[in-house]
């Protein structure tokens, strides 16, 4: 499987600002009263896949995420490219019921070919602490930018292929009613990081049980 890595000297999240994501909105801009801490994107109206790609290609330090519905080859390639980078820590939690699906299984099987000892990455597949689905759909990148919402990583879940600013999309375009929030508030990121660590630890422990 091919992996995607950022070129030397490329933009990073250290210079990221939420206004950088205006290019992925239907309007092409944010209003003057937009929050300084977060932006909300709407699947079927905004280029949510573009937002996620923009963020992942700028990661240099770490990824912590939990994703219910992991079915995007391109985003997986970006994520696994980061996992193969010895300078980047990658921690991923996936839902057990979703991981058994045809596409999710294919992606996970392709990721498993690498030697886990060769990089600072850990993938855990499991359930919630009460054995319900692990339904969180979000993550934290480099400890300074977070994304969260109802958007799962799939063609319809992200509305992949949307033509921005168009009232009519091309034939075959599919988009669920989902949202994606991107935020930079340190307090909320710290709380989310703790929760992602907890969910990952629970799933990892379940994987070790007989």
Coordinates of C-alpha atoms in Angstrom, one line a residue:
X1 CA 0.0 0.0 0.0
X2 CA 1.3 3.4 -0.9
X3 CA 1.8 6.0 1.9
X4 CA 1.6 9.7 1.7
X5 CA 4.1 12.0 3.5
X6 CA 4.5 15.7 3.6
X7 CA 7.4 17.3 1.6
X8 CA 10.2 18.9 3.5
X9 CA 9.4 22.6 4.2
X10 CA 5.7 22.0 3.8
X11 CA 3.1 23.9 5.9
X12 CA 2.6 22.6 9.4
X13 CA 0.0 22.9 12.1
X14 CA 2.4 25.2 14.0
X15 CA 1.4 28.0 11.5
X16 CA -2.2 26.8 11.2
X17 CA -5.2 29.2 11.6
X18 CA -8.9 28.3 11.4
X19 CA -9.3 30.8 8.6
X20 CA -7.0 28.6 6.4
X21 CA -10.0 26.3 6.1
X22 CA -12.3 28.9 4.5
X23 CA -11.3 27.5 1.1
X24 CA -13.3 24.3 1.9
X25 CA -16.6 26.0 2.6
X26 CA -19.4 26.5 0.1
X27 CA -19.2 30.2 0.5
X28 CA -15.4 30.3 0.3
X29 CA -15.1 32.5 3.4
X30 CA -16.1 32.8 7.1
X31 CA -18.3 35.6 8.4
X32 CA -16.9 38.5 10.5
X33 CA -18.5 37.2 13.7
X34 CA -17.0 33.6 13.3
X35 CA -15.6 32.2 16.6
X36 CA -11.8 32.4 17.1
X37 CA -11.8 28.9 18.6
X38 CA -13.9 26.7 16.2
X39 CA -15.5 26.2 12.8
X40 CA -18.3 23.9 11.8
X41 CA -18.4 22.2 8.4
X42 CA -21.4 20.6 6.8
X43 CA -21.2 17.4 4.7
X44 CA -23.0 17.9 1.4
X45 CA -22.3 21.6 1.5
X46 CA -18.7 22.0 2.4
X47 CA -15.6 20.0 1.4
X48 CA -15.2 18.0 4.6
X49 CA -12.8 15.5 3.0
X50 CA -10.7 18.5 2.0
X51 CA -10.6 19.8 5.5
X52 CA -9.5 16.4 6.9
X53 CA -6.8 16.1 4.2
X54 CA -5.6 19.6 4.9
X55 CA -5.1 18.8 8.6
X56 CA -3.6 15.4 8.3
X57 CA -1.0 16.5 5.7
X58 CA 0.3 19.1 8.2
X59 CA 0.8 16.7 11.2
X60 CA 4.4 16.5 12.4
X61 CA 4.1 15.4 16.0
X62 CA 1.2 13.2 16.9
X63 CA -2.3 11.9 16.1
X64 CA -4.8 10.7 18.7
X65 CA -8.2 9.6 17.3
X66 CA -11.2 7.4 17.7
X67 CA -13.2 6.7 14.5
X68 CA -16.4 4.9 14.1
X69 CA -16.6 4.0 10.4
X70 CA -13.1 3.9 9.0
X71 CA -13.5 3.5 5.3
X72 CA -11.4 6.1 3.4
X73 CA -8.4 4.9 1.5
X74 CA -6.8 8.3 1.0
X75 CA -7.1 9.3 4.7
X76 CA -5.9 5.9 5.8
X77 CA -2.9 6.3 3.5
X78 CA -2.1 9.7 5.1
X79 CA -2.5 8.3 8.6
X80 CA -0.4 5.2 7.9
X81 CA 2.3 7.3 6.4
X82 CA 2.4 9.2 9.7
X83 CA 2.5 5.9 11.6
X84 CA 5.5 4.9 9.6
X85 CA 7.3 8.1 10.5
X86 CA 9.5 7.4 13.6
X87 CA 9.1 11.0 14.8
X88 CA 5.3 10.9 14.9
X89 CA 3.2 9.2 17.6
X90 CA -0.1 7.7 16.2
X91 CA -2.8 6.4 18.5
X92 CA -6.0 5.1 16.9
X93 CA -9.1 3.5 18.4
X94 CA -11.6 1.8 16.1
X95 CA -15.0 0.3 16.8
X96 CA -15.1 -3.5 16.8
X97 CA -18.4 -3.9 14.9
X98 CA -17.2 -1.6 12.1
X99 CA -13.7 -3.1 11.9
X100 CA -15.3 -6.3 10.7
X101 CA -16.8 -4.7 7.6
X102 CA -15.4 -5.5 4.2
X103 CA -13.7 -2.2 3.5
X104 CA -12.6 -1.6 7.1
X105 CA -11.1 -5.1 7.3
X106 CA -9.2 -4.5 4.0
X107 CA -7.7 -1.2 5.3
X108 CA -6.8 -2.7 8.7
X109 CA -5.2 -5.8 7.1
X110 CA -3.1 -3.6 4.8
X111 CA -2.0 -1.6 7.8
X112 CA -1.0 -4.7 9.7
X113 CA 1.8 -5.7 7.3
X114 CA 4.2 -3.3 8.9
X115 CA 6.3 -4.1 12.0
X116 CA 4.7 -2.4 15.0
X117 CA 8.1 -2.2 16.7
X118 CA 9.4 0.0 13.8
X119 CA 7.3 3.0 14.6
X120 CA 5.5 4.8 17.5
X121 CA 2.0 3.7 16.7
X122 CA -0.8 1.8 18.3
X123 CA -4.1 0.7 16.8
X124 CA -6.8 -0.7 19.2
X125 CA -10.1 -2.2 18.1
X126 CA -12.8 -2.5 20.7
X127 CA -16.0 -1.2 22.3
X128 CA -17.0 1.2 25.0
X129 CA -16.4 0.4 28.7
X130 CA -20.0 -1.0 28.9
X131 CA -19.6 -3.0 25.7
X132 CA -21.6 -0.7 23.4
X133 CA -20.3 0.7 20.1
X134 CA -17.3 3.0 20.3
X135 CA -19.0 5.9 18.5
X136 CA -16.6 8.8 18.9
X137 CA -15.6 10.3 15.6
X138 CA -12.8 12.7 16.2
X139 CA -9.2 13.3 17.1
X140 CA -6.4 15.7 18.1
X141 CA -3.5 16.6 15.8
X142 CA -0.1 17.7 17.2
X143 CA -1.9 18.4 20.5
X144 CA -3.1 21.8 19.1
X145 CA -5.9 21.2 16.6
X146 CA -8.9 18.9 17.2
X147 CA -11.8 17.7 15.0
X148 CA -15.0 16.1 16.1
X149 CA -18.5 15.5 15.0
X150 CA -20.8 13.0 13.3
X151 CA -18.6 12.6 10.2
X152 CA -17.3 9.1 9.7
X153 CA -14.5 8.4 7.2
X154 CA -16.4 7.2 4.1
X155 CA -17.4 8.6 0.7
X156 CA -21.0 9.4 1.8
X157 CA -20.0 10.2 5.3
X158 CA -17.7 13.0 4.1
X159 CA -19.5 13.9 0.9
X160 CA -16.3 13.2 -1.0
X161 CA -16.2 14.8 -4.4
X162 CA -18.4 17.8 -3.8
X163 CA -18.3 20.7 -6.2
X164 CA -18.1 23.8 -3.9
X165 CA -20.4 26.7 -4.7
X166 CA -22.6 24.6 -6.9
X167 CA -26.3 24.2 -6.3
X168 CA -26.3 20.9 -8.3
X169 CA -23.8 18.2 -7.9
X170 CA -22.6 15.6 -10.4
X171 CA -24.6 12.4 -10.9
X172 CA -23.8 9.8 -8.2
X173 CA -22.8 12.3 -5.6
X174 CA -23.8 11.1 -2.1
X175 CA -23.7 12.9 1.2
X176 CA -25.0 12.0 4.6
X177 CA -26.2 14.7 7.0
X178 CA -23.1 15.1 9.0
X179 CA -21.1 17.8 10.7
X180 CA -17.4 18.3 11.4
X181 CA -16.1 20.8 14.0
X182 CA -12.5 21.9 14.0
X183 CA -11.3 23.7 17.1
X184 CA -8.2 25.0 18.8
X185 CA -9.3 25.8 22.3
X186 CA -6.6 24.4 24.7
X187 CA -9.0 23.6 27.5
X188 CA -11.4 21.5 25.3
X189 CA -8.4 19.9 23.5
X190 CA -6.9 18.8 26.9
X191 CA -10.3 17.3 28.0
X192 CA -10.7 15.5 24.7
X193 CA -7.2 14.1 24.8
X194 CA -7.8 12.6 28.2
X195 CA -11.0 11.0 26.9
X196 CA -9.3 9.6 23.8
X197 CA -6.6 8.1 26.0
X198 CA -9.3 6.5 28.2
X199 CA -11.2 5.0 25.2
X200 CA -8.0 3.7 23.7
X201 CA -6.9 2.1 27.0
X202 CA -10.3 0.4 27.3
X203 CA -10.2 -1.0 23.8
X204 CA -6.6 -2.1 24.2
X205 CA -7.5 -4.0 27.4
X206 CA -10.4 -5.7 25.8
X207 CA -8.1 -7.0 23.1
X208 CA -5.9 -8.6 25.7
X209 CA -8.7 -10.5 27.4
X210 CA -9.2 -14.2 26.5

